[in-house]
């Protein structure tokens, strides 16, 4: 029954390798037959949406998606149906994200869809992605998906997801910037003490004045003695003049 339904959805007969992969989902992975039918239908819809009508997924792609469903715990029809509803809701929002990224009305390629889906899972609305996009363009001058994703991941780690939260966080960062250090003379005025540089300058001037005051008398005595003491060259002439008078 499951084999016939899968062949109808894929529009081809399954070969032996395909049948083994399908049975692996049932016996090894543990997905019930009705969940596998939903899985195959989902993969067909997704492939047509990405690549156009008439395109079909491979069995390998279906098997890979089946492992993902098992990791998400989708082992019954109710949980699988809830996941598909959530998936369709996310897909309907992709257009809004593509618009804020200036990518037009086209459908995102798988790599782009993976980024956008991750942002939606982190809780970022299109308006927040638009802010990260502007920051990316200012820094890189182009849409750099890795850089934009890094901005959003940092915001996610800080718990900032909405535009209001991001603006409030930016305001708090501006308000907590360190103030400039107080000028030395202002600190002296408030603290009641002298600035070290001023004290040092006054001390040097005081020392200089003391040394100059100590040397001045010596200089004056030396000068007076030099004026009153006769020179050695004038002494013989004085003696000859006295001898002639005698």
Protein backbone atom coordinates (compact mmCIF):
# COMPACT_ATOMS: atom_id res chain seq x y z
CA UNK A 1 0.00 0.00 0.00
CA UNK A 2 2.74 2.51 1.00
CA UNK A 3 4.81 1.51 -2.02
CA UNK A 4 1.94 2.22 -4.42
CA UNK A 5 1.19 5.59 -2.82
CA UNK A 6 4.84 6.60 -2.99
CA UNK A 7 5.10 5.59 -6.65
CA UNK A 8 1.98 7.64 -7.48
CA UNK A 9 3.39 10.71 -5.72
CA UNK A 10 6.79 10.39 -7.39
CA UNK A 11 5.36 9.44 -10.77
CA UNK A 12 7.69 6.50 -11.28
CA UNK A 13 8.24 2.90 -10.30
CA UNK A 14 10.57 2.34 -7.39
CA UNK A 15 13.64 0.20 -7.99
CA UNK A 16 15.20 -2.12 -5.44
CA UNK A 17 17.41 0.57 -3.93
CA UNK A 18 14.43 2.89 -3.58
CA UNK A 19 12.37 0.22 -1.88
CA UNK A 20 15.17 -0.52 0.59
CA UNK A 21 15.43 3.16 1.52
CA UNK A 22 11.66 3.37 1.97
CA UNK A 23 11.59 0.28 4.15
CA UNK A 24 14.51 1.62 6.17
CA UNK A 25 12.37 4.58 7.21
CA UNK A 26 9.71 2.18 8.38
CA UNK A 27 11.74 -0.54 10.09
CA UNK A 28 14.99 1.15 11.20
CA UNK A 29 13.99 4.77 11.74
CA UNK A 30 10.59 3.83 13.17
CA UNK A 31 8.26 6.09 11.19
CA UNK A 32 4.73 4.64 10.76
CA UNK A 33 3.34 4.17 7.25
CA UNK A 34 0.87 7.07 7.52
CA UNK A 35 3.69 9.42 8.66
CA UNK A 36 5.88 8.27 5.77
CA UNK A 37 3.04 9.13 3.38
CA UNK A 38 2.87 12.65 4.84
CA UNK A 39 6.66 12.84 4.58
CA UNK A 40 6.70 11.94 0.88
CA UNK A 41 3.86 14.40 0.14
CA UNK A 42 5.73 17.15 1.96
CA UNK A 43 8.93 16.50 0.01
CA UNK A 44 7.03 16.58 -3.30
CA UNK A 45 5.36 19.92 -2.44
CA UNK A 46 8.63 21.44 -1.30
CA UNK A 47 10.50 20.39 -4.44
CA UNK A 48 7.80 21.79 -6.74
CA UNK A 49 7.77 25.04 -4.86
CA UNK A 50 11.54 25.41 -5.09
CA UNK A 51 12.17 24.17 -8.61
CA UNK A 52 8.85 24.43 -10.39
CA UNK A 53 5.90 22.18 -11.25
CA UNK A 54 6.66 18.62 -12.29
CA UNK A 55 9.92 18.40 -10.36
CA UNK A 56 10.18 15.48 -7.95
CA UNK A 57 12.49 14.72 -5.02
CA UNK A 58 14.82 11.75 -4.99
CA UNK A 59 14.45 8.89 -2.58
CA UNK A 60 17.70 10.01 -0.93
CA UNK A 61 16.19 13.43 -0.24
CA UNK A 62 13.05 11.83 1.21
CA UNK A 63 15.16 9.56 3.41
CA UNK A 64 17.22 12.49 4.67
CA UNK A 65 14.06 14.42 5.56
CA UNK A 66 12.74 11.31 7.30
CA UNK A 67 15.77 11.24 9.59
CA UNK A 68 15.11 14.88 10.42
CA UNK A 69 11.50 14.09 11.29
CA UNK A 70 12.68 11.33 13.59
CA UNK A 71 15.04 13.76 15.34
CA UNK A 72 12.08 16.11 15.85
CA UNK A 73 10.01 13.28 17.35
CA UNK A 74 7.40 13.21 14.58
CA UNK A 75 6.31 9.60 15.06
CA UNK A 76 2.57 10.08 14.87
CA UNK A 77 0.13 11.73 12.51
CA UNK A 78 -0.84 14.54 14.89
CA UNK A 79 2.71 15.77 15.53
CA UNK A 80 3.56 15.45 11.83
CA UNK A 81 0.47 17.45 10.84
CA UNK A 82 1.31 20.16 13.41
CA UNK A 83 4.83 20.40 12.01
CA UNK A 84 3.51 20.75 8.47
CA UNK A 85 1.14 23.54 9.50
CA UNK A 86 4.01 25.39 11.16
CA UNK A 87 6.19 24.83 8.12
CA UNK A 88 3.58 26.30 5.77
CA UNK A 89 3.16 29.31 8.08
CA UNK A 90 6.90 29.93 7.92
CA UNK A 91 6.88 29.62 4.16
CA UNK A 92 4.18 32.25 3.87
CA UNK A 93 6.42 34.67 5.79
CA UNK A 94 9.46 34.16 3.57
CA UNK A 95 8.27 36.83 1.16
CA UNK A 96 8.39 39.49 3.89
CA UNK A 97 12.01 38.59 4.72
CA UNK A 98 12.98 38.61 1.06
CA UNK A 99 11.51 42.10 0.75
CA UNK A 100 13.51 43.58 3.65
CA UNK A 101 16.63 41.98 2.17
CA UNK A 102 15.91 43.77 -1.14
CA UNK A 103 15.69 40.47 -3.01
CA UNK A 104 12.36 41.12 -4.69
CA UNK A 105 9.47 38.71 -5.14
CA UNK A 106 11.48 35.65 -6.13
CA UNK A 107 11.55 32.53 -4.01
CA UNK A 108 14.67 32.03 -1.89
CA UNK A 109 17.14 29.40 -2.94
CA UNK A 110 17.72 26.57 -0.40
CA UNK A 111 20.76 28.25 1.19
CA UNK A 112 18.86 31.53 1.62
CA UNK A 113 15.82 29.73 2.97
CA UNK A 114 17.99 27.96 5.52
CA UNK A 115 19.27 31.28 6.87
CA UNK A 116 15.82 32.87 6.98
CA UNK A 117 14.24 29.83 8.60
CA UNK A 118 16.93 29.91 11.27
CA UNK A 119 16.17 33.57 12.00
CA UNK A 120 12.48 32.82 12.30
CA UNK A 121 13.22 29.95 14.67
CA UNK A 122 15.29 32.34 16.82
CA UNK A 123 12.32 34.70 16.98
CA UNK A 124 13.40 37.57 14.72
CA UNK A 125 10.62 39.40 12.83
CA UNK A 126 11.35 40.95 9.42
CA UNK A 127 11.71 44.42 10.98
CA UNK A 128 14.67 43.29 13.09
CA UNK A 129 16.29 41.59 10.12
CA UNK A 130 15.95 44.89 8.25
CA UNK A 131 18.10 46.63 10.91
CA UNK A 132 20.75 43.91 10.67
CA UNK A 133 20.63 44.22 6.88
CA UNK A 134 21.34 47.97 7.07
CA UNK A 135 24.29 47.38 9.39
CA UNK A 136 25.62 44.74 6.99
CA UNK A 137 25.39 47.06 3.98
CA UNK A 138 27.15 49.87 5.86
CA UNK A 139 29.99 47.52 6.82
CA UNK A 140 30.31 45.29 3.75
CA UNK A 141 28.69 47.42 1.00
CA UNK A 142 26.74 44.32 -0.04
CA UNK A 143 24.47 41.59 1.31
CA UNK A 144 26.83 39.29 3.18
CA UNK A 145 24.71 36.47 4.59
CA UNK A 146 27.34 35.23 7.01
CA UNK A 147 28.00 38.69 8.45
CA UNK A 148 24.26 39.43 8.76
CA UNK A 149 23.71 36.07 10.44
CA UNK A 150 26.49 36.89 12.92
CA UNK A 151 24.74 40.12 13.94
CA UNK A 152 21.47 38.30 14.56
CA UNK A 153 23.15 35.52 16.49
CA UNK A 154 24.79 38.04 18.85
CA UNK A 155 21.45 39.74 19.40
CA UNK A 156 19.86 36.37 20.07
CA UNK A 157 22.49 35.56 22.69
CA UNK A 158 21.75 38.92 24.35
CA UNK A 159 18.00 38.30 24.28
CA UNK A 160 17.36 41.16 21.82
CA UNK A 161 14.79 40.20 19.18
CA UNK A 162 12.50 43.19 18.60
CA UNK A 163 13.31 46.64 17.27
CA UNK A 164 12.39 48.23 20.61
CA UNK A 165 14.68 45.85 22.53
CA UNK A 166 17.61 46.54 20.20
CA UNK A 167 17.15 50.31 20.46
CA UNK A 168 16.90 50.08 24.25
CA UNK A 169 20.06 47.99 24.38
CA UNK A 170 21.91 50.54 22.25
CA UNK A 171 20.75 53.31 24.59
CA UNK A 172 22.01 51.44 27.64
CA UNK A 173 25.41 50.94 26.03
CA UNK A 174 25.70 54.66 25.30
CA UNK A 175 24.69 55.50 28.87
CA UNK A 176 27.35 53.24 30.42
CA UNK A 177 30.34 54.64 28.55
CA UNK A 178 33.20 55.50 31.00
CA UNK A 179 33.52 59.15 31.97
CA UNK A 180 36.70 61.11 31.33
CA UNK A 181 39.21 61.18 34.14
CA UNK A 182 39.08 64.28 36.35
CA UNK A 183 41.72 66.91 35.64
CA UNK A 184 44.55 67.08 38.23
CA UNK A 185 43.81 70.68 39.28
CA UNK A 186 40.11 69.89 39.70
CA UNK A 187 40.99 66.96 41.94
CA UNK A 188 43.21 69.21 44.02
CA UNK A 189 40.46 71.80 44.43
CA UNK A 190 37.99 69.21 45.67
CA UNK A 191 40.47 67.21 47.70
CA UNK A 192 42.07 70.18 49.46
CA UNK A 193 45.63 69.24 48.47
CA UNK A 194 48.11 70.60 45.96
CA UNK A 195 48.78 69.09 42.63
CA UNK A 196 51.99 67.03 42.64
CA UNK A 197 53.41 68.99 39.71
CA UNK A 198 52.79 72.34 41.43
CA UNK A 199 54.33 71.10 44.69
CA UNK A 200 57.39 69.86 42.86
CA UNK A 201 57.80 73.15 41.00
CA UNK A 202 57.48 75.18 44.23
CA UNK A 203 59.99 72.92 45.94
CA UNK A 204 62.53 73.40 43.16
CA UNK A 205 62.11 77.18 43.27
CA UNK A 206 62.48 77.25 47.05
CA UNK A 207 65.67 75.17 46.88
CA UNK A 208 67.11 77.44 44.21
CA UNK A 209 66.38 80.56 46.23
CA UNK A 210 68.11 79.10 49.31
CA UNK A 211 71.21 78.17 47.35
CA UNK A 212 71.36 81.58 45.71
CA UNK A 213 70.89 83.34 49.08
CA UNK A 214 73.73 81.26 50.57
CA UNK A 215 76.18 82.18 47.82
CA UNK A 216 75.47 85.91 47.60
CA UNK A 217 77.45 87.07 50.72
CA UNK A 218 80.48 85.14 49.60
CA UNK A 219 80.33 86.78 46.26
CA UNK A 220 80.15 90.25 47.87
CA UNK A 221 83.07 89.56 50.26
CA UNK A 222 85.19 88.29 47.45
CA UNK A 223 84.48 91.38 45.40
CA UNK A 224 85.33 93.78 48.30
CA UNK A 225 88.58 91.96 49.01
CA UNK A 226 89.49 92.13 45.38
CA UNK A 227 88.95 95.91 45.38
CA UNK A 228 91.05 96.63 48.55
CA UNK A 229 93.94 94.13 48.12
CA UNK A 230 96.91 95.54 46.07
CA UNK A 231 98.10 93.58 43.18
CA UNK A 232 101.45 91.87 43.16
CA UNK A 233 102.62 93.88 40.15
CA UNK A 234 102.19 97.26 41.97
CA UNK A 235 104.14 96.24 45.16
CA UNK A 236 107.80 96.64 43.80
CA UNK A 237 107.08 100.12 42.45
CA UNK A 238 105.86 101.23 45.87
CA UNK A 239 109.09 100.01 47.56
CA UNK A 240 111.38 101.82 45.02
CA UNK A 241 109.49 105.07 45.53
CA UNK A 242 110.06 104.92 49.32
CA UNK A 243 113.79 104.15 48.88
CA UNK A 244 114.40 107.21 46.67
CA UNK A 245 112.74 109.50 49.22
CA UNK A 246 115.07 108.25 51.96
